[in-house]
Short mmCIF file of C-alpha atoms and ligand atoms in Angstrom, two decimals:
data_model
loop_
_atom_site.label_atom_id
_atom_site.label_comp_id
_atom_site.label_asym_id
_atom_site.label_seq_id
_atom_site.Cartn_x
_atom_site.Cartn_y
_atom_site.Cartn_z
CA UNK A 1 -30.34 5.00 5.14
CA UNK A 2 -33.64 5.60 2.91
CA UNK A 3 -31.50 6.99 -0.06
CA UNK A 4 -29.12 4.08 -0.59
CA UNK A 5 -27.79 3.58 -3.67
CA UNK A 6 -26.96 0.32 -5.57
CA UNK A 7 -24.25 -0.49 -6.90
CA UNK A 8 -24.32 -2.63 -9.69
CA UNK A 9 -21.58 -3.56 -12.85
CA UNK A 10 -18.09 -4.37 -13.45
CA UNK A 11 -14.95 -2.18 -13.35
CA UNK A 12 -11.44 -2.91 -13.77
CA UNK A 13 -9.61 -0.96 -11.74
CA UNK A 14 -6.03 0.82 -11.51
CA UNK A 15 -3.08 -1.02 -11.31
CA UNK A 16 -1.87 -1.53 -7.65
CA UNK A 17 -0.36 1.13 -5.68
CA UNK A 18 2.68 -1.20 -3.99
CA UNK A 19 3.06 -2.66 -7.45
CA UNK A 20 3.45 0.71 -9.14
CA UNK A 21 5.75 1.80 -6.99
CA UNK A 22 8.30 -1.20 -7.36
CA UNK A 23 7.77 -1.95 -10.65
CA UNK A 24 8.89 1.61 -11.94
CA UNK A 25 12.30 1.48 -8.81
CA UNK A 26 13.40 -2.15 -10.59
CA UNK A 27 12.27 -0.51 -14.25
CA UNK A 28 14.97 2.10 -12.80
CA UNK A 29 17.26 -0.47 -11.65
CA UNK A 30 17.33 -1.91 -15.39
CA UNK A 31 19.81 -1.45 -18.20
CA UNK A 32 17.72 -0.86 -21.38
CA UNK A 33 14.25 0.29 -22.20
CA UNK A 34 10.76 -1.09 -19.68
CA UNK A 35 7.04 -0.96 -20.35
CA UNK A 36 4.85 -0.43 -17.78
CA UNK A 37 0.94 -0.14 -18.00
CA UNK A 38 -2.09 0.35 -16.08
CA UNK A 39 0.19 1.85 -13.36
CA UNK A 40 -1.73 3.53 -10.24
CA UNK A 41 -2.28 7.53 -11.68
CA UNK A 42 -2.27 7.95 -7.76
CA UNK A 43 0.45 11.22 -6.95
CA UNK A 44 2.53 8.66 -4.73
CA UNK A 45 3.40 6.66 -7.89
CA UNK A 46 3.81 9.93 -9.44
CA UNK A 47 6.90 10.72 -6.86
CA UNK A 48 8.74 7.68 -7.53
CA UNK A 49 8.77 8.81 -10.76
CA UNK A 50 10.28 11.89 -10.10
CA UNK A 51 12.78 10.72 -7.91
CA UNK A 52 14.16 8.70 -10.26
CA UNK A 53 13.50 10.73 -13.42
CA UNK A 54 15.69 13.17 -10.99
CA UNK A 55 18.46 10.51 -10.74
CA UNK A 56 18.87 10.03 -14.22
CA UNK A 57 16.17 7.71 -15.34
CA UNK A 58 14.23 8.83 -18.48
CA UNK A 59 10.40 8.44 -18.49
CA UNK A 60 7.81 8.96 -20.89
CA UNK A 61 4.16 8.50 -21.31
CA UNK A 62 1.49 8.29 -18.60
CA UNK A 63 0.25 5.69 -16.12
CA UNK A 64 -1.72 3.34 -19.09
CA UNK A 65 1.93 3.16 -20.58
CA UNK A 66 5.09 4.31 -18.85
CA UNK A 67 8.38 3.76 -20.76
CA UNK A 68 11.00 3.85 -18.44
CA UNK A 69 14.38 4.33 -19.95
CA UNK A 70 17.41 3.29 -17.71
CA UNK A 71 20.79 3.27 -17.65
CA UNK A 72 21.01 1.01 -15.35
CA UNK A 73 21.63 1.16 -11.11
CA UNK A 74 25.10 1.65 -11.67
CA UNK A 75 24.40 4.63 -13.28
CA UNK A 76 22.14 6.53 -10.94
CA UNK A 77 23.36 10.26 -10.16
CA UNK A 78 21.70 13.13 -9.16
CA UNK A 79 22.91 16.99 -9.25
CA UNK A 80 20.01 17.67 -6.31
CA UNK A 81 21.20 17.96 -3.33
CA UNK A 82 17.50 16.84 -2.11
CA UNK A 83 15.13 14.67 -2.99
CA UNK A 84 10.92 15.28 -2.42
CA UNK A 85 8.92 12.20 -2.11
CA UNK A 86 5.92 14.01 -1.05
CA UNK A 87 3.68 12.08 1.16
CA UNK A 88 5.22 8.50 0.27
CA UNK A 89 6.50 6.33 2.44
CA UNK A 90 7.20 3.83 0.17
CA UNK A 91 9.17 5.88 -2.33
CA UNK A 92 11.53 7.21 0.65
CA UNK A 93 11.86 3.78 2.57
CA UNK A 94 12.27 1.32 -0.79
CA UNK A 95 14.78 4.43 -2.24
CA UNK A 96 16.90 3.86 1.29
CA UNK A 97 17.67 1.05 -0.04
CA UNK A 98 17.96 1.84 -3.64
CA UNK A 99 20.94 4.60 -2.90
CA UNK A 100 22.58 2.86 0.02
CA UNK A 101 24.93 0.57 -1.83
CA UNK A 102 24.79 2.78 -5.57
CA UNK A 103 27.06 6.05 -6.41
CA UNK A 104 24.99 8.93 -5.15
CA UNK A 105 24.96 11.20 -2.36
CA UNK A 106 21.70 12.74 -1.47
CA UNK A 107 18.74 13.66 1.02
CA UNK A 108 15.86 12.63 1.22
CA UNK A 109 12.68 14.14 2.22
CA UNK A 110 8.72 14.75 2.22
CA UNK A 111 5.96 16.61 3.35
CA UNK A 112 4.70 17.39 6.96
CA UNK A 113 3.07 14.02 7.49
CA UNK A 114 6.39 11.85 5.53
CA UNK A 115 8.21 14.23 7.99
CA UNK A 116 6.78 12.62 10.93
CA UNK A 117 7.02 9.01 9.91
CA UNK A 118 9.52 6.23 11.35
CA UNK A 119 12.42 5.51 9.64
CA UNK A 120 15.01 3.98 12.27
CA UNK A 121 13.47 1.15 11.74
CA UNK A 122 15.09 1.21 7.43
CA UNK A 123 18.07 2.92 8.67
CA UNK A 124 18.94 0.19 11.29
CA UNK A 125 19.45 -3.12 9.06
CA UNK A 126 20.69 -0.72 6.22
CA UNK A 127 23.64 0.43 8.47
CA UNK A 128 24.52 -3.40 10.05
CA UNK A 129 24.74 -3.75 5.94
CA UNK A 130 27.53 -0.88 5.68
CA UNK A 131 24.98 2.11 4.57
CA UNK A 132 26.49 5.81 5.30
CA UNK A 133 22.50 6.82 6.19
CA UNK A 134 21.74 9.04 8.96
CA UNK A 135 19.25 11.60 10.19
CA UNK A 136 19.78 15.21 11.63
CA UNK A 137 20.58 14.27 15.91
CA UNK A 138 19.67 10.82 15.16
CA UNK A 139 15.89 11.71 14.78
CA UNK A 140 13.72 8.85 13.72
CA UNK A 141 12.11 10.48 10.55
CA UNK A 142 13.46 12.70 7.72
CA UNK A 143 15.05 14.39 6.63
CA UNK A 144 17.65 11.78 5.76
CA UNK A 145 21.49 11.82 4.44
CA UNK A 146 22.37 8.65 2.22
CA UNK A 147 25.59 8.61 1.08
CA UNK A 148 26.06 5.27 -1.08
CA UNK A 149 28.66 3.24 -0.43
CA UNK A 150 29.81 -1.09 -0.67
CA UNK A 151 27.39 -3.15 1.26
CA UNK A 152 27.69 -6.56 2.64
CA UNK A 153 25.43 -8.93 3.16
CA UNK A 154 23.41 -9.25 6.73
CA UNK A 155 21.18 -11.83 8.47
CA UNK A 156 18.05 -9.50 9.88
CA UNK A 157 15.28 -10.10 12.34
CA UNK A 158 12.90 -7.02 11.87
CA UNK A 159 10.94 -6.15 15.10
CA UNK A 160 8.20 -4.82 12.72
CA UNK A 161 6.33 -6.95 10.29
CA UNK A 162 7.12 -4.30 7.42
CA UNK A 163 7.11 -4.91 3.69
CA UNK A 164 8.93 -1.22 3.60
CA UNK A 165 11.32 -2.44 5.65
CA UNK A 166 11.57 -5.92 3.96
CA UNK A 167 12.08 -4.31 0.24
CA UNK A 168 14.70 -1.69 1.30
CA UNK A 169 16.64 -4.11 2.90
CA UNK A 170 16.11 -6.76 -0.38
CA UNK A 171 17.28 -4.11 -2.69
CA UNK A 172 20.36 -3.28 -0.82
CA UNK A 173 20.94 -7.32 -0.60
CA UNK A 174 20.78 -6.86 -4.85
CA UNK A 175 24.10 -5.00 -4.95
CA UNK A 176 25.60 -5.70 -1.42
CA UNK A 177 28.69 -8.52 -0.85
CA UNK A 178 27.61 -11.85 0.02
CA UNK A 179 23.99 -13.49 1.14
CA UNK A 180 21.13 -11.65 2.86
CA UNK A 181 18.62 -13.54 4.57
CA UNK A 182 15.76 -11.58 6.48
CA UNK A 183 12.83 -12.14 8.52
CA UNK A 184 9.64 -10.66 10.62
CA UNK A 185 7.21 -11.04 13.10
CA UNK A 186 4.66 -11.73 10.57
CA UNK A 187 5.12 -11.56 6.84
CA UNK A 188 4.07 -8.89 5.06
CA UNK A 189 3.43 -8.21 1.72
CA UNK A 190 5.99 -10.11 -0.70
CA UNK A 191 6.03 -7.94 -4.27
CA UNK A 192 9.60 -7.75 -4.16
CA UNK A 193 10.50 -11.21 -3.53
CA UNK A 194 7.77 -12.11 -6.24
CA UNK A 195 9.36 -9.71 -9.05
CA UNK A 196 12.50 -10.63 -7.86
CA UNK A 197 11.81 -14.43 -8.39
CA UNK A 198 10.02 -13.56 -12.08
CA UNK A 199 13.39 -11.54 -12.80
CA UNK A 200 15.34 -14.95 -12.28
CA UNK A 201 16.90 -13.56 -9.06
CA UNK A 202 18.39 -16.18 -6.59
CA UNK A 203 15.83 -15.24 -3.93
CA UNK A 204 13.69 -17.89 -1.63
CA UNK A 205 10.91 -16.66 0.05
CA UNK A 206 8.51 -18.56 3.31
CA UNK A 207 6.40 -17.39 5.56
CA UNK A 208 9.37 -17.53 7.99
CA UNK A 209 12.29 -16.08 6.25
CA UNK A 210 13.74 -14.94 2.95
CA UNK A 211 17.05 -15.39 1.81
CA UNK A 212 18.38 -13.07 -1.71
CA UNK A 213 21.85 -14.37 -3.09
CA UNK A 214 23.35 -11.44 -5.09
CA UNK A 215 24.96 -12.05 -8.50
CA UNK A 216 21.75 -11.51 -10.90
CA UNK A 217 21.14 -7.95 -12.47
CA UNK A 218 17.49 -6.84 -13.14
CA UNK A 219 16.91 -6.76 -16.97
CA UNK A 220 14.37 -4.27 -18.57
CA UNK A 221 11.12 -6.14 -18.87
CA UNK A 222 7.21 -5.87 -19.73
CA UNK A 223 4.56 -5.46 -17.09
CA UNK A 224 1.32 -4.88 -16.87
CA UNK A 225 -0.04 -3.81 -13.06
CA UNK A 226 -2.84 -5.69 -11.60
CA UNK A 227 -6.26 -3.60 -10.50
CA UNK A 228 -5.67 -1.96 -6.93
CA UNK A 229 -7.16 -4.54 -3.74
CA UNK A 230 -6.35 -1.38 -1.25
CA UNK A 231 -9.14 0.85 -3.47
CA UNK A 232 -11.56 -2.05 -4.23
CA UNK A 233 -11.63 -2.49 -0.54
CA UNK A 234 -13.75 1.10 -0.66
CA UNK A 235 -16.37 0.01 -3.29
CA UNK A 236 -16.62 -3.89 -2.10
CA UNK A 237 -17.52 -2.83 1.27
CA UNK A 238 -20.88 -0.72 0.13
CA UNK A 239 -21.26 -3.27 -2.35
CA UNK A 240 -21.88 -6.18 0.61
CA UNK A 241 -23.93 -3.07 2.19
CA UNK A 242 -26.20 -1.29 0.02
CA UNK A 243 -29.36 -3.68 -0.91
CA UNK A 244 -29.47 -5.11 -4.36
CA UNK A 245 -25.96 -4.49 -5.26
CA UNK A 246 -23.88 -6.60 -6.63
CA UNK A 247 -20.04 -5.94 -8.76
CA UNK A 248 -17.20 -7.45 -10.50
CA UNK A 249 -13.63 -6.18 -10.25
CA UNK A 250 -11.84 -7.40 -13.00
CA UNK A 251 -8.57 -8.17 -12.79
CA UNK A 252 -8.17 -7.59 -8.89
CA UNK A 253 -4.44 -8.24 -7.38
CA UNK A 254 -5.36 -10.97 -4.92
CA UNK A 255 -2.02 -11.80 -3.37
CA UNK A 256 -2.38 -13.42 0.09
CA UNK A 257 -0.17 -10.86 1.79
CA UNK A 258 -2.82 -8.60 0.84
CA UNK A 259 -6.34 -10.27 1.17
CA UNK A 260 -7.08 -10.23 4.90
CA UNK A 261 -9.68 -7.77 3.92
CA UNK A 262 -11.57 -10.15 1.75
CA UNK A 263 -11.31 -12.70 4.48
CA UNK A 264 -12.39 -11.07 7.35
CA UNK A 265 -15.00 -9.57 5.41
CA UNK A 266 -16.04 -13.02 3.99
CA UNK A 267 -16.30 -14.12 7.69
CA UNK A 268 -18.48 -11.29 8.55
CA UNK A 269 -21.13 -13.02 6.85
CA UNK A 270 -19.33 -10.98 3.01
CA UNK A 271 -20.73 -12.90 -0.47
CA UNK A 272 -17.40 -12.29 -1.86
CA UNK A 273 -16.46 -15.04 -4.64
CA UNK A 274 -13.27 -15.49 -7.10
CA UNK A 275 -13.31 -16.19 -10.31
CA UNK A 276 -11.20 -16.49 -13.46
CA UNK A 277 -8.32 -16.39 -11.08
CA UNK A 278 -4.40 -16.78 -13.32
CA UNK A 279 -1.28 -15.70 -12.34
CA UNK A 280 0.26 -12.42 -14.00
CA UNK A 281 4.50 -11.51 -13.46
CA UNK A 282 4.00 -13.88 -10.57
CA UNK A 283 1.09 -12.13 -9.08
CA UNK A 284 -2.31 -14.03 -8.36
CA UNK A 285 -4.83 -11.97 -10.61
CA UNK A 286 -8.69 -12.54 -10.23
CA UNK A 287 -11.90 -11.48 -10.91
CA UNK A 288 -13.81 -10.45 -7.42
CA UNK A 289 -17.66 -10.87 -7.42
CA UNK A 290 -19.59 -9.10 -4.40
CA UNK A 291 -23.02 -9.12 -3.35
CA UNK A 292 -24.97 -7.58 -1.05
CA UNK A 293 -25.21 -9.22 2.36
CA UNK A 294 -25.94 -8.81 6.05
CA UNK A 295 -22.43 -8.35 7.76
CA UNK A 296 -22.22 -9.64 11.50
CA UNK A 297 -19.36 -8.86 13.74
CA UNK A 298 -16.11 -10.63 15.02
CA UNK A 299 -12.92 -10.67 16.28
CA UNK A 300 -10.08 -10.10 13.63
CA UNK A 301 -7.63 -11.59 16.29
CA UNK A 302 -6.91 -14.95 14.18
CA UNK A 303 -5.61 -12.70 11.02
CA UNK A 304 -1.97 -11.01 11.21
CA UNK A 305 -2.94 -7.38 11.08
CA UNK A 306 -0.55 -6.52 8.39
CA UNK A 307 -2.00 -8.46 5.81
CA UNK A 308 -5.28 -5.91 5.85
CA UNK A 309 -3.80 -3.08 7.57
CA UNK A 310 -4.21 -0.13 4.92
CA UNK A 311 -8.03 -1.54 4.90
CA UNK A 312 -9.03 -0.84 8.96
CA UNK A 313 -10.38 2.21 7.68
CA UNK A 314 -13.01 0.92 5.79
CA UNK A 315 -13.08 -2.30 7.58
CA UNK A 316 -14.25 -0.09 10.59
CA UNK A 317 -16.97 1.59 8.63
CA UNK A 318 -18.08 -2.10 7.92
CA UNK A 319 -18.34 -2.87 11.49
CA UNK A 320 -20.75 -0.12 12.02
CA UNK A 321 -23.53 -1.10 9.38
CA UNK A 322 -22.64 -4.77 10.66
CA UNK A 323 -24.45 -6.11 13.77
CA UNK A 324 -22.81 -6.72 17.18
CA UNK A 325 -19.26 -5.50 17.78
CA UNK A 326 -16.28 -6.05 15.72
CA UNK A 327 -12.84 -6.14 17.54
CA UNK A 328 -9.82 -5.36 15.05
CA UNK A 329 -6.80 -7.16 16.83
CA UNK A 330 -3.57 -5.38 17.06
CA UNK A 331 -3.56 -2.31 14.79
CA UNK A 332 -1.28 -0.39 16.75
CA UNK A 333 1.01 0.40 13.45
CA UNK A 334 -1.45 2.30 12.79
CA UNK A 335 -0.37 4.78 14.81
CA UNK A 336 2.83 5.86 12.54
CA UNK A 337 0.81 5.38 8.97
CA UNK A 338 0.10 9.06 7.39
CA UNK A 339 -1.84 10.00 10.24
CA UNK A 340 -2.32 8.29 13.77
CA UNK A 341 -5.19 6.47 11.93
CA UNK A 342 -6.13 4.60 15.10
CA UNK A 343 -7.41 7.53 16.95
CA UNK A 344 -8.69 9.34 13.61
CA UNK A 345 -11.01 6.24 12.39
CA UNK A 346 -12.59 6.09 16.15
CA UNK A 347 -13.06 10.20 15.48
CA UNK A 348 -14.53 9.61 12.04
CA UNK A 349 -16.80 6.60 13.45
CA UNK A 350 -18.29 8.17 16.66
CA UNK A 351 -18.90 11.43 15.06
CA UNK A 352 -20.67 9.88 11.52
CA UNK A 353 -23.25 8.09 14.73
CA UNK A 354 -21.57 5.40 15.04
CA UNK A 355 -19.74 3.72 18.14
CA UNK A 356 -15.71 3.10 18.55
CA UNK A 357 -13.05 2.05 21.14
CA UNK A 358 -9.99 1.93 21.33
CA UNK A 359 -8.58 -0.82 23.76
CA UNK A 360 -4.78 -1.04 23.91
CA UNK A 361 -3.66 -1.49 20.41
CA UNK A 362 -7.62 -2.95 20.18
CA UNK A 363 -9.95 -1.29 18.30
CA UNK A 364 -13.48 -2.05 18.85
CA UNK A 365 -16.56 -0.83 16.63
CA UNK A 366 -20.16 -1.71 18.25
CA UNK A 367 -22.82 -1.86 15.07
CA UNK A 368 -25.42 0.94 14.66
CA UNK A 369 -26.02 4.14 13.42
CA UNK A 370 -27.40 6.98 15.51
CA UNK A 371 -27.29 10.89 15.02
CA UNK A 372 -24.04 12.53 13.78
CA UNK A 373 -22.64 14.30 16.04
CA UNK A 374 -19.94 16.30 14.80
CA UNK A 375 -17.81 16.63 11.63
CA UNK A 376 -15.25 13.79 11.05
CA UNK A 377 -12.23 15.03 10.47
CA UNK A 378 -9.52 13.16 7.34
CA UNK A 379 -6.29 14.50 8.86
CA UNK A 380 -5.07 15.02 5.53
CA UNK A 381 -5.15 11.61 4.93
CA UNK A 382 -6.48 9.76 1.72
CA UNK A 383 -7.51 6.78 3.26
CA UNK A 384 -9.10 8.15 5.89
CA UNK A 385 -11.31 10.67 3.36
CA UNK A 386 -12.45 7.89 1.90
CA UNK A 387 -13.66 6.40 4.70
CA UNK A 388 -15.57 8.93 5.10
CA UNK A 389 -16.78 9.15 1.97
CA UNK A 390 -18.04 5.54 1.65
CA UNK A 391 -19.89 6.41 5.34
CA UNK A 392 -21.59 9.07 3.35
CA UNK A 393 -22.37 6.97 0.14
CA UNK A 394 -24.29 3.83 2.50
CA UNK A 395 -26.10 6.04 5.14
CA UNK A 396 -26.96 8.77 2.85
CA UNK A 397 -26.92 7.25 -1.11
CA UNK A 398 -24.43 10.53 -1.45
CA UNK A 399 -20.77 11.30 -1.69
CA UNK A 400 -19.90 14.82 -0.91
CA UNK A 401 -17.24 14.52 -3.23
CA UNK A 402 -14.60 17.27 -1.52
CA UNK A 403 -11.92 15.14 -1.22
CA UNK A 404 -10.60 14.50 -4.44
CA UNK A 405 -7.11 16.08 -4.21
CA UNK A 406 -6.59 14.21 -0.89
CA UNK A 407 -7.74 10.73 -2.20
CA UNK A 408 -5.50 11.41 -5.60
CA UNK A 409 -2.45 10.30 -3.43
CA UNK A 410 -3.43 6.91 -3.59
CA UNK A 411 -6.83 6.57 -6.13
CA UNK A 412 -7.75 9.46 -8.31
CA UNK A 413 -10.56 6.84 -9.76
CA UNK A 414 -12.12 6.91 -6.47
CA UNK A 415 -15.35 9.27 -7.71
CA UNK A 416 -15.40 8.00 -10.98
CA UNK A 417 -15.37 4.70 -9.71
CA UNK A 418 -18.22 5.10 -7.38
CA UNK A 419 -20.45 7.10 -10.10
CA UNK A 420 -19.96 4.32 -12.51
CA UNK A 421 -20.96 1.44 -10.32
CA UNK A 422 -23.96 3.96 -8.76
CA UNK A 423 -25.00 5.23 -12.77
C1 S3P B 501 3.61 -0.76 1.63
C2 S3P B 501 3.78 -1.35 2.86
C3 S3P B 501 2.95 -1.03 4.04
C4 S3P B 501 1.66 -0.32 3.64
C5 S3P B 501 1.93 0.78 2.65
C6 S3P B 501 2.56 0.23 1.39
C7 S3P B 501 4.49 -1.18 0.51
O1 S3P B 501 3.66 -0.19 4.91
O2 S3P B 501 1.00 0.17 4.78
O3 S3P B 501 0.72 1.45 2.33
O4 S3P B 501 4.16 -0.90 -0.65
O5 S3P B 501 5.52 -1.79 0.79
P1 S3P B 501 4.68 -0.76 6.01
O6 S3P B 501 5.82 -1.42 5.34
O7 S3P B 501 5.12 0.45 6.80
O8 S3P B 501 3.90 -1.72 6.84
#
């Protein structure tokens, strides 16, 4: 680690992947013309744009300013018989329940990876609603057959703590018969019932349950898309561990349901402070200082795992600058994400010379770098390339900077980022 870079400056960064993504479906939703800036450029973002700029919706611009052009829900129709939505999950499972309850008939699909994701557990609630949604022999990932039809309202306990789930389910409840109320194990991330409540929807939201009262239609709005947590994640965490650094994310999306990272990392020993925080389209906004400190390790057990878990990746590569061992509680989810990322971040960790377990749905990351031992391997997934790359950037001051197609999905900013904050 002689060749460690600092990292030192401010960036604002991208808007928010899970933003993007609903605020262009509810931009769809809308009668009229929407604005939308600073959306995520990721290609993920990009294919909810084409799916509904393939169901009728008119779009123009880029991701600083998207004009979305609607006719409204009611008017959604599609001459494709199928619909690509690439390596998204959250295009295909949120677009469940877009079409379940509107006029159009249609399947839906992805790539390999998509292709091998769960979606029984979308198609479920959807169908005690009244969807016509199936797969071919009942398989539990795509393709998938919608066929929209009259919902009613349902009152859902999800097995999974799943703000895909969640959001499919609340936008069926927008256009179904009657009250929806919904809840899960743990709640997950809450941008739908948040835009929901800014669009003057009759929607309560806890920690235990949310309840959505039909009867309000969305109206073409304004909205500007706070800076991405999920990619700051990957340039706070060699901020806290390259010596002398020390950056400012403006305008950083710190929602609770998505800043277990920042408080796990704070426990670890993390000089992470907020500042300047306000609230944006009912979204906490903030700017996030981070300095460079010693990280120790601990036991993630007291934090519900989905409120960090697209961050385990890097989290992991944390815990093996950090001293003693880090034990990230209950990540077995992570087994379904693009790639079974449980067993590919213990690949990417013990072959960069580091040291991983995994324990049940446990896993465990002992600090300490020795030799590399072999090539870690992404999977084809984004997150897990960048991973890697940050592993690069704090033991060797270098990214090899191969993966920029892969890590486009989510953060095409990713290099520029890091060159910026390294200048
Ligand atoms: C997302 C929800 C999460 C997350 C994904 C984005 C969303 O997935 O991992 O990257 O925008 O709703 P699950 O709902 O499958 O937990």
């Amino acid at each position: 680690m002689s060749n460690q870079p600092q990292l030192r400056g401010t960036i604002e960064l991208r808007g928010d992947k899970s933003l993007s993504h609903r605020a262009i479906i509810f931009a769809a939703l809308a009668k009229g013309k929407s604005v939308l800036r600073n959306l995520s450029g990721g290609i993920d973002v990009a294919m909810t744009k084409s799916l509904y700029q393939s169901l009728g919706v008119r779009c123009a611009g880029n991701p600083d300013e998207l004009i979305v052009e609607s006719s409204g829900f009611h008017r959604l129709a599609t001459n494709e018989k199928a619909l690509y939505c690439g390596n998204s999950a959250t295009t295909l499972r949120l677009s469940f329940g877009v079409l379940a309850g509107s006029d159009v008939s249609c399947v839906l699909t992805g790539d390999q990876s998509l292709q091998s994701r769960p979606i029984q557990r979308v198609i479920t609630p959807l169908r005690e609603m009244g969807a016509d949604i199936h797969t071919r022999g009942g398989s539990d990932s795509p393709p998938v057959t919608v066929s929209g039809r009259p919902l009613r309202g349902i009152s859902y306990r999800s097995p999974v703590a799943s703000a895909q789930v969640k959001s499919a389910v609340l936008l069926a409840a927008l256009h179904a018969d009657g009250t929806t109320s919904y809840s899960e194990p743990d709640q997950s991330r809450d941008h739908t019932e948040r835009f929901l409540a800014w669009q003057g929807v009759d929607i309560t939201s806890s920690q235990e349950v949310t309840t959505l009262r039909p009867g309000v239609e969305i109206k073409a709005f304004e909205y500007h898309v706070a800076g991405d947590i999920s990619t700051a994640a990957f340039l706070i965490v060699p901020a806290l561990l390259t010596r002398g650094s020390e950056i400012r994310i403006r305008n950083l999306l710190i929602n609770p349901t998505r800043t277990g990272i920042l408080a796990i990392l704070k426990e670890m020993g993390g000089d992470i402070t907020i500042e300047n925080q306000s609230e944006r389209y009912g979204e906490p906004v903030a700017d996030v200082i981070v300095r460079e400190s010693p990280l120790v390790g601990i036991d993630t057990g007291k934090y519900p795992p989905v409120i960090f878990i697209d961050e385990v990746p890097i989290l992991a590569a944390a815990a093996m600058f950090a001293s003693g061992k880090t034990r990230i509680c209950n990540v077995g989810e992570l087994r379904v994400k693009e790639s079974d990322r449980l067993s590919g971040i213990m690949q990417i960790i013990n072959c960069s010379g580091g040291k991983a377990e995994v324990n049940g749905d446990d896993l465990i990351v002992t600090g300490g770098i020795g030799d590399r031992r072999a090539l870690p391997q992404h999977q084809g997934d984004h997150r897990l390339a960048a991973t890697i790359e940050i592993i690069n950037l704090i033991r060797d001051g270098n990214v090899s900077g191969k993966y920029h197609d892969l890590i486009s999905i989510s953060a095409p900013e990713f290099y520029d980022a890091i060159a910026g904050l390294t200048a």
